[in-house]
mmCIF file of C-alpha atoms in Angstrom:
data_model
loop_
_atom_site.group_PDB
_atom_site.id
_atom_site.type_symbol
_atom_site.label_atom_id
_atom_site.label_comp_id
_atom_site.label_asym_id
_atom_site.label_seq_id
_atom_site.Cartn_x
_atom_site.Cartn_y
_atom_site.Cartn_z
ATOM 1 C CA MET R 1140 -36.906 -23.615 -101.169
ATOM 2 C CA LYS R 1141 -39.218 -20.690 -101.546
ATOM 3 C CA ASP R 1142 -41.835 -20.225 -98.861
ATOM 4 C CA GLY R 1143 -45.516 -20.460 -99.738
ATOM 5 C CA ILE R 1144 -45.284 -22.187 -103.143
ATOM 6 C CA HIS R 1145 -45.178 -25.846 -102.059
ATOM 7 C CA PRO R 1146 -48.261 -27.826 -100.957
ATOM 8 C CA LYS R 1147 -48.508 -29.210 -97.431
ATOM 9 C CA TYR R 1148 -46.988 -32.706 -97.078
ATOM 10 C CA VAL R 1149 -49.149 -34.573 -94.560
ATOM 11 C CA GLU R 1150 -49.790 -38.111 -93.367
ATOM 12 C CA THR R 1151 -52.305 -39.794 -95.672
ATOM 13 C CA LYS R 1152 -54.737 -42.591 -94.912
ATOM 14 C CA VAL R 1153 -55.095 -44.844 -97.993
ATOM 15 C CA THR R 1154 -58.244 -46.993 -98.187
ATOM 16 C CA CYS R 1155 -58.589 -49.817 -100.730
ATOM 17 C CA GLY R 1156 -61.788 -51.246 -102.175
ATOM 18 C CA CYS R 1157 -60.981 -54.583 -100.493
ATOM 19 C CA GLY R 1158 -61.015 -52.949 -97.046
ATOM 20 C CA ASN R 1159 -57.272 -52.729 -96.501
ATOM 21 C CA THR R 1160 -55.998 -49.425 -95.075
ATOM 22 C CA PHE R 1161 -52.507 -48.077 -94.505
ATOM 23 C CA VAL R 1162 -50.834 -44.768 -93.732
ATOM 24 C CA THR R 1163 -48.288 -43.021 -95.919
ATOM 25 C CA ARG R 1164 -47.417 -39.415 -96.737
ATOM 26 C CA SER R 1165 -48.800 -37.265 -99.539
ATOM 27 C CA THR R 1166 -50.184 -33.834 -100.303
ATOM 28 C CA ARG R 1167 -53.734 -35.134 -99.755
ATOM 29 C CA PRO R 1168 -55.060 -36.166 -96.345
ATOM 30 C CA GLU R 1169 -57.036 -39.170 -97.657
ATOM 31 C CA LEU R 1170 -56.865 -41.420 -100.751
ATOM 32 C CA LYS R 1171 -59.240 -44.126 -101.958
ATOM 33 C CA VAL R 1172 -57.890 -46.733 -104.379
ATOM 34 C CA ASP R 1173 -59.500 -49.648 -106.229
ATOM 35 C CA ILE R 1174 -56.664 -52.130 -105.777
ATOM 36 C CA CYS R 1175 -53.705 -52.418 -103.410
ATOM 37 C CA ASN R 1176 -50.865 -54.798 -102.618
ATOM 38 C CA ALA R 1177 -53.158 -56.944 -100.447
ATOM 39 C CA CYS R 1178 -55.566 -57.732 -103.300
ATOM 40 C CA HIS R 1179 -53.488 -57.250 -106.474
ATOM 41 C CA PRO R 1180 -52.941 -60.525 -108.399
ATOM 42 C CA PHE R 1181 -49.225 -59.822 -108.877
ATOM 43 C CA TYR R 1182 -48.601 -59.741 -105.125
ATOM 44 C CA THR R 1183 -51.122 -62.383 -104.029
ATOM 45 C CA GLY R 1184 -50.422 -64.955 -106.746
ATOM 46 C CA LYS R 1185 -54.148 -65.545 -107.239
ATOM 47 C CA LEU R 1186 -55.881 -65.005 -110.566
ATOM 48 C CA LYS R 1187 -58.430 -62.246 -110.222
ATOM 49 C CA TYR R 1188 -60.036 -60.201 -112.953
ATOM 50 C CA VAL R 1189 -59.998 -56.527 -112.090
ATOM 51 C CA ASP R 1190 -63.114 -55.134 -113.699
ATOM 52 C CA THR R 1191 -64.046 -51.624 -112.676
ATOM 53 C CA ALA R 1192 -66.162 -50.662 -115.660
ATOM 54 C CA GLY R 1193 -68.198 -53.876 -116.040
ATOM 55 C CA ARG R 1194 -66.480 -54.730 -119.313
ATOM 56 C CA ILE R 1195 -66.256 -58.460 -118.660
ATOM 57 C CA GLU R 1196 -69.987 -58.736 -117.927
ATOM 58 C CA ARG R 1197 -70.803 -56.630 -120.985
ATOM 59 C CA PHE R 1198 -68.661 -58.888 -123.186
ATOM 60 C CA GLN R 1199 -70.187 -62.058 -121.760
ATOM 61 C CA SER R 1200 -73.752 -60.775 -122.136
ATOM 62 C CA LYS R 1201 -73.045 -59.649 -125.699
ATOM 63 C CA PHE R 1202 -71.825 -63.078 -126.802
ATOM 64 C CA ALA R 1203 -73.960 -65.233 -124.478
ATOM 65 C CA SER R 1204 -76.870 -65.697 -126.874
ATOM 66 C CA VAL R 1205 -74.943 -65.621 -130.153
ATOM 67 C CA GLY R 1206 -71.777 -67.424 -129.160
ATOM 68 C CA TYR R 1207 -68.488 -67.007 -130.890
ATOM 69 C CA THR R 1208 -68.931 -66.825 -134.651
ATOM 70 C CA SER R 1209 -65.435 -68.097 -135.359
ATOM 71 C CA VAL R 1210 -66.270 -71.348 -133.565
ATOM 72 C CA GLN R 1211 -69.665 -71.778 -135.229
ATOM 73 C CA ARG R 1212 -68.525 -70.893 -138.723
ATOM 74 C CA GLY R 1213 -67.908 -73.822 -141.047
ATOM 75 C CA LYS R 1214 -64.889 -74.246 -143.252
ATOM 76 C CA LYS R 1215 -64.637 -72.072 -146.316
ATOM 77 C CA LYS R 1216 -65.640 -73.650 -149.598
ATOM 78 C CA SER R 1217 -62.815 -74.039 -152.043
ATOM 79 C CA ALA R 1218 -63.047 -71.838 -155.093
ATOM 80 C CA GLU R 1219 -64.276 -73.746 -158.089
ATOM 81 C CA ALA R 1220 -62.138 -73.747 -161.225
ATOM 82 C CA PRO R 1221 -63.405 -71.278 -163.818
ATOM 83 C CA SER R 1222 -65.085 -72.889 -166.772
ATOM 84 C CA GLU R 1223 -63.199 -72.760 -170.036
ATOM 85 C CA THR R 1224 -65.044 -71.154 -172.903
ATOM 86 C CA ALA R 1225 -62.962 -70.792 -176.008
#
């Protein structure tokens, strides 16, 4: 390996949004993550919606007053037969 071209490889403290912390190695001294193995639904087996941008709340507020149009919509009227004029 050439000297001076590779970044320093140091011990890294990783902090999750749930409060879990662990130590690994990386080129950065500290990392902050939103989700880790202690709170991820795949590893915990619990259903949890991961919503970092507020998309679920935005969707619910958008359709809260109106409701779902596909549920409220009635059945389509059948097309009437064209009248015969000869």
